[in-house]
Tab-separated table of C-alpha atoms and ligand atoms in Angstrom:
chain	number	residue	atom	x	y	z
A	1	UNK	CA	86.535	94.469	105.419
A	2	UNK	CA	89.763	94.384	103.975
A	3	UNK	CA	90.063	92.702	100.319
A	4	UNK	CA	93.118	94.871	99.326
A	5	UNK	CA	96.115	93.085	98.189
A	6	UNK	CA	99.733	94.257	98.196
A	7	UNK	CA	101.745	93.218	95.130
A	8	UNK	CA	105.671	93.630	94.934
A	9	UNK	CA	107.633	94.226	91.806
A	10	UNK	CA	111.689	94.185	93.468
A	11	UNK	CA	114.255	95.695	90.743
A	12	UNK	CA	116.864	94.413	89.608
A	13	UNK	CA	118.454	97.360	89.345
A	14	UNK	CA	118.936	97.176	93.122
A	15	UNK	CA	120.924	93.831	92.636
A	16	UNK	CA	124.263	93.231	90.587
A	17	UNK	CA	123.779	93.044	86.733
A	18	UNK	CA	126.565	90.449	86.259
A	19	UNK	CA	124.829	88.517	88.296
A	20	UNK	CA	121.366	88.553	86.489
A	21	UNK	CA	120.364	85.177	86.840
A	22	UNK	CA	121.095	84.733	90.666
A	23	UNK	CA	119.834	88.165	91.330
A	24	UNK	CA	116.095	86.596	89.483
A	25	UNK	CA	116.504	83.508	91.276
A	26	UNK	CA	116.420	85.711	94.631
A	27	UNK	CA	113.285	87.861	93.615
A	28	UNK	CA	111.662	84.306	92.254
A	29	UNK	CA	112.096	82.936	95.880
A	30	UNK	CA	111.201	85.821	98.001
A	31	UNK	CA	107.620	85.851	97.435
A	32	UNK	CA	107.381	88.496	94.847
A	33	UNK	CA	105.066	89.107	92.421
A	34	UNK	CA	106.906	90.673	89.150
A	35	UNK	CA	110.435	91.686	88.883
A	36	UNK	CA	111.280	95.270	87.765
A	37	UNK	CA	113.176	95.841	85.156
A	38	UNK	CA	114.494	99.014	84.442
A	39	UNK	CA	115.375	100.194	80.660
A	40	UNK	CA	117.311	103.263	80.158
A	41	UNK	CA	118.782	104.952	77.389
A	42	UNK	CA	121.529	107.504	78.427
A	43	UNK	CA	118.830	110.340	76.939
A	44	UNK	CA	115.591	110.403	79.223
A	45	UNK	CA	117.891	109.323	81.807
A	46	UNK	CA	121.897	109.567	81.989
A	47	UNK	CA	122.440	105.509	82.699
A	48	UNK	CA	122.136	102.956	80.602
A	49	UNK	CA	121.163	99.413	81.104
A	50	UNK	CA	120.017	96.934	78.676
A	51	UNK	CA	117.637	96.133	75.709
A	52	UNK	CA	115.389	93.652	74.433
A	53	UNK	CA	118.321	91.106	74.462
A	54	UNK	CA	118.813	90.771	77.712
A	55	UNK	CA	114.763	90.551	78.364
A	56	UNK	CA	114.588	87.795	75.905
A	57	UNK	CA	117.927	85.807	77.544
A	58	UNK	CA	116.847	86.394	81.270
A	59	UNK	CA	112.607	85.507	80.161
A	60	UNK	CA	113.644	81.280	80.434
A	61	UNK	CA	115.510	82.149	83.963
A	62	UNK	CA	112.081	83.226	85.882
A	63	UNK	CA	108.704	82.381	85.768
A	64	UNK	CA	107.710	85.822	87.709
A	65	UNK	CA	106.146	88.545	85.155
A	66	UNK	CA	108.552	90.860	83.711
A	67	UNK	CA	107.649	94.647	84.831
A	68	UNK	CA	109.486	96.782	82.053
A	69	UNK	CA	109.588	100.151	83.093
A	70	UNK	CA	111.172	102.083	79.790
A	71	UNK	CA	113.330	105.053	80.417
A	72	UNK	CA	113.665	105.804	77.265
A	73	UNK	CA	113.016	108.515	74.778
A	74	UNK	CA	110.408	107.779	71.978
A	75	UNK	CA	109.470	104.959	73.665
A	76	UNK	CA	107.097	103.752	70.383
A	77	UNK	CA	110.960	102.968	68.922
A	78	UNK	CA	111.587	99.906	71.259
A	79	UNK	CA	108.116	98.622	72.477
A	80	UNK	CA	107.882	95.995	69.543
A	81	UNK	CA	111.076	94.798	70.806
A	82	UNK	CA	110.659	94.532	74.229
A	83	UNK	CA	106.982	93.106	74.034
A	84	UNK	CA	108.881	90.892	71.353
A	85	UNK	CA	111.428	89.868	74.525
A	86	UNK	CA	108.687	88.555	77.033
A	87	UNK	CA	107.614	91.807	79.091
A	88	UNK	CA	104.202	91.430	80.434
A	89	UNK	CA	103.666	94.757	81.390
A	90	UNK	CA	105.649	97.331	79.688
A	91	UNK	CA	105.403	100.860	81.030
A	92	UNK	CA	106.531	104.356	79.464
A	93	UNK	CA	107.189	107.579	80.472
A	94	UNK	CA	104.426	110.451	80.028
A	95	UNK	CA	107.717	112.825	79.268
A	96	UNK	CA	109.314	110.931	77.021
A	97	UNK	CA	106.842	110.487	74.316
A	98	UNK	CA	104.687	113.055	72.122
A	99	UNK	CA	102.781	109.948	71.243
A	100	UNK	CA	101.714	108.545	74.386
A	101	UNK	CA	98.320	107.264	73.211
A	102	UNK	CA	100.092	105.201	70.676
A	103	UNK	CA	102.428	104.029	72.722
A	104	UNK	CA	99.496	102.329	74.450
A	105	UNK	CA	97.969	101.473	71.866
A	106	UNK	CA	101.573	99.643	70.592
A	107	UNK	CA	101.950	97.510	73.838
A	108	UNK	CA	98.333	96.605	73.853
A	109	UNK	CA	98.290	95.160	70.332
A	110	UNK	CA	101.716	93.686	71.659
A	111	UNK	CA	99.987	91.338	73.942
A	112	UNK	CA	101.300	93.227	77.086
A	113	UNK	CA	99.198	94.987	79.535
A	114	UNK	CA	100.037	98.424	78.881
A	115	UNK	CA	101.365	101.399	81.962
A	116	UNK	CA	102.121	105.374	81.814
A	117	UNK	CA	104.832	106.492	84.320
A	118	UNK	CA	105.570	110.028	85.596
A	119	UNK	CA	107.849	111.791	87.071
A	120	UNK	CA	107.581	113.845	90.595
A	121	UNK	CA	107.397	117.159	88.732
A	122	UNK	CA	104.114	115.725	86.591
A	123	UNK	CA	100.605	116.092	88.065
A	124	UNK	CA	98.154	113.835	87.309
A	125	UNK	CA	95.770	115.921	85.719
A	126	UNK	CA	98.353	114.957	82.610
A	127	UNK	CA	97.613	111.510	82.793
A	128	UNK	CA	93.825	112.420	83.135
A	129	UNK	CA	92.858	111.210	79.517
A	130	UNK	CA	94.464	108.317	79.590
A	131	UNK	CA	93.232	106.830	82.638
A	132	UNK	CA	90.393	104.706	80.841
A	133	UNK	CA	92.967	103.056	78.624
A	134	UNK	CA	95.983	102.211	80.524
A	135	UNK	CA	96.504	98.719	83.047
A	136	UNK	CA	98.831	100.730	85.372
A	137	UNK	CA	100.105	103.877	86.503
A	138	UNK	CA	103.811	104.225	87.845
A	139	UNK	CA	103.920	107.340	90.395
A	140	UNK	CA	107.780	107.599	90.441
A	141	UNK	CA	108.491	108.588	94.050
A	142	UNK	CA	112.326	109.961	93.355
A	143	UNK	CA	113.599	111.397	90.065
A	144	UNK	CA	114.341	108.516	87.396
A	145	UNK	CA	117.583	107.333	86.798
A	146	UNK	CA	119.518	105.537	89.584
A	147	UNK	CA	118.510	103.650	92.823
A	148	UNK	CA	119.225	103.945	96.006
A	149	UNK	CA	117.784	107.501	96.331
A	150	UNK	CA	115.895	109.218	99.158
A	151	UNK	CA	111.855	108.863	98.865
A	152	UNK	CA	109.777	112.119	98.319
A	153	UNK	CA	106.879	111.882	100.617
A	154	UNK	CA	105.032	114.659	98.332
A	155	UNK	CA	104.381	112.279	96.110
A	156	UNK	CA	102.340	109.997	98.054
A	157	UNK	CA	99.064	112.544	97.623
A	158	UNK	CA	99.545	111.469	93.791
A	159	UNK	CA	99.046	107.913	94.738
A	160	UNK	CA	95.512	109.300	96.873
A	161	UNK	CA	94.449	110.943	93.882
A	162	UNK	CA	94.452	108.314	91.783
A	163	UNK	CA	92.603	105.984	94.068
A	164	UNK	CA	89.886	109.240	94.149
A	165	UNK	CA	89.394	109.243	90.903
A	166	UNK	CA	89.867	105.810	90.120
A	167	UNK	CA	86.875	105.134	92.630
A	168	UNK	CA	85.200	107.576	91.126
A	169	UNK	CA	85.617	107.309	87.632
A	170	UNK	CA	85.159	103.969	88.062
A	171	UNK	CA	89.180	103.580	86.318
A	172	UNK	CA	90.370	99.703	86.452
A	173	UNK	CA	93.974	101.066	86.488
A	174	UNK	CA	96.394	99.385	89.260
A	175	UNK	CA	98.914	102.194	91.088
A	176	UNK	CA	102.317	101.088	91.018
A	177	UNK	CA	105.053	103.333	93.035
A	178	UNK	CA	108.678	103.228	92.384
A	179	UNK	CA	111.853	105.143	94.394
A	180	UNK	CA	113.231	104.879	97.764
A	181	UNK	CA	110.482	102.760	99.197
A	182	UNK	CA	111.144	101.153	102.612
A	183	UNK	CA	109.481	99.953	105.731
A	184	UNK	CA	109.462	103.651	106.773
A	185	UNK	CA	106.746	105.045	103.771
A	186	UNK	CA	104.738	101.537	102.516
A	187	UNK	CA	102.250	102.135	105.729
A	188	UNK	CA	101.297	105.530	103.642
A	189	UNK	CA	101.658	104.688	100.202
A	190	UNK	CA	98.933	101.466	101.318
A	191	UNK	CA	96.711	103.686	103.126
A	192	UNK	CA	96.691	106.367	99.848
A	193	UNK	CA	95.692	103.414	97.628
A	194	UNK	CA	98.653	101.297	96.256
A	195	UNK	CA	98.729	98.434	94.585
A	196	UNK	CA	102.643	97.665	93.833
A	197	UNK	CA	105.518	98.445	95.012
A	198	UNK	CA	108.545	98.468	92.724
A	199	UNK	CA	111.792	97.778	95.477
A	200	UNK	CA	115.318	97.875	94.882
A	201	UNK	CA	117.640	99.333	97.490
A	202	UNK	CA	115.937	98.612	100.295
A	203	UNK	CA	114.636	94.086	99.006
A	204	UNK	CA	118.330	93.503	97.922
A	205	UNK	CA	119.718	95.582	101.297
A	206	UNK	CA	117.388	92.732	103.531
A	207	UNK	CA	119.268	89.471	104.570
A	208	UNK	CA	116.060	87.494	104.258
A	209	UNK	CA	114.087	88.673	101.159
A	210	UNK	CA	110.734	86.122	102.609
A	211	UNK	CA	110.328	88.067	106.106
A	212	UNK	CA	111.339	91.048	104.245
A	213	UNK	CA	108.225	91.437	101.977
A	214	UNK	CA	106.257	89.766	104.869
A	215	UNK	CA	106.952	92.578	107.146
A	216	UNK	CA	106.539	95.094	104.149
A	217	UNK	CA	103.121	93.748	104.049
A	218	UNK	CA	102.393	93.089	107.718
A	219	UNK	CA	103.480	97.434	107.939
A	220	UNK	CA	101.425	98.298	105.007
A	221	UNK	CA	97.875	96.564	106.483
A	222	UNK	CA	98.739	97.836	110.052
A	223	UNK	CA	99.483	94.454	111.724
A	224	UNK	CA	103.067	95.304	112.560
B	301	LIG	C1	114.869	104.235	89.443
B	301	LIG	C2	114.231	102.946	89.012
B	301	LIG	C3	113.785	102.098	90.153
B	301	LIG	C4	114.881	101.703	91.090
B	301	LIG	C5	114.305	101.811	92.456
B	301	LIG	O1	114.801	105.184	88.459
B	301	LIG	O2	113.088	103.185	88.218
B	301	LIG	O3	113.035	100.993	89.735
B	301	LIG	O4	115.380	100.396	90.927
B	301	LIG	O5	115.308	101.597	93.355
B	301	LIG	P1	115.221	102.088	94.867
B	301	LIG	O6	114.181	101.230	95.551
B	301	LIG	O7	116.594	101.854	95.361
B	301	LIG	O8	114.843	103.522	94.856
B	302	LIG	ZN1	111.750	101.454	87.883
């Protein structure tokens, strides 16, 4: 019995930002899910990207759900904003926040469903009482901050433990995983319990996006 289900989240960040639009349109037609978009501040993370304007001009462009993933420090700041913009799921770093629980509690009361991200050097015991209250939890598989890096196959017993104690618990969390995620590690981030995969590098590196997150799929379930 398998009733599992794959979702994909490509970045945008793996694309070209002066080409926002086109770069949506390609995500919209591959098949995906959500896009990914990444916010950082030049503080939790040395880049910069963009704000709740550019969320609110690129919302009309796509009807795909926006996947904000907020690299930002004192993420309670911007969440009215970016919930404001048209995120559907806006996510926020463990570190970056002494106020995590309202954090949730912002995006909630936002409208948004509401996800806690950490970063490789965070366990998940951290996250442990928040795991009845959030929609999702990002296991960052590189260091934030910039694409293109190399995955860190440590992280992929995170992803296990979260399905453990999610079955457990009984938790109604989804696992999202984000950083350097290929055909070469979505067999064993499936098998330890994902539910989304957050692409950049390696969806914007494929000639044909549709095959691309086909195959993804077809290696994640075994069938290829
Ligand atoms: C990195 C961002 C990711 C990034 C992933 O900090 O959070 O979403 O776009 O890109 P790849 O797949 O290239 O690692
Ligand atoms: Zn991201």
């Amino acid at each position: 019995m398998n009733d599992r289900n794959l979702l994909f989240s490509p970045s945008l960040l793996g694309g070209n930002y002066s080409r926002a639009k086109e770069e949506a349109d390609v995500i919209s037609q591959s098949g995906a899910d959500y896009i990914h978009l990444d916010v950082m501040d030049g503080h939790f993370v040395p880049e910069i990207t963009f704000g709740a304007k550019f969320i609110r001009d690129l919302r009309p462009e796509t009807d795909l759900v926006f996947d904000v993933h907020m690299m930002v420090e004192r993420p309670e700041d911007m969440i009215p904003g970016i919930a404001e913009a048209g995120a559907g799921i806006i996510t926020v770093h463990y570190e970056a926040t002494g106020h995590i629980y309202r954090c949730i509690d912002m995006i909630k009361e936002s409208g948004a469903e509401a996800g806690v991200a950490i970063c490789p050097g965070t366990p998940v015991s951290a996250l442990e009482p928040l795991l009845g209250t959030v929609d999702y939890i990002l296991v960052m598989t590189v260091s934030p901050g910039w694409g293109g890096q190399r995955f860190i196959p440590a992280m992929v017993r995170k992803v296990k433990e979260l399905d453990r104690l999610r079955d457990e618990e009984g938790y109604a969390y989804r696992i999202e995983a984000d950083g350097g995620i290929s055909m070469e590690n979505i067999g064993l981030l499936y098998k330890a319990g994902l539910d989304i995969a957050a692409i950049g590098t390696s969806f914007f590196r494929a000639a044909d996006k549709i095959s691309f997150l086909e195959d993804m799929l077809g290696r994640a379930e075994g069938t290829l």
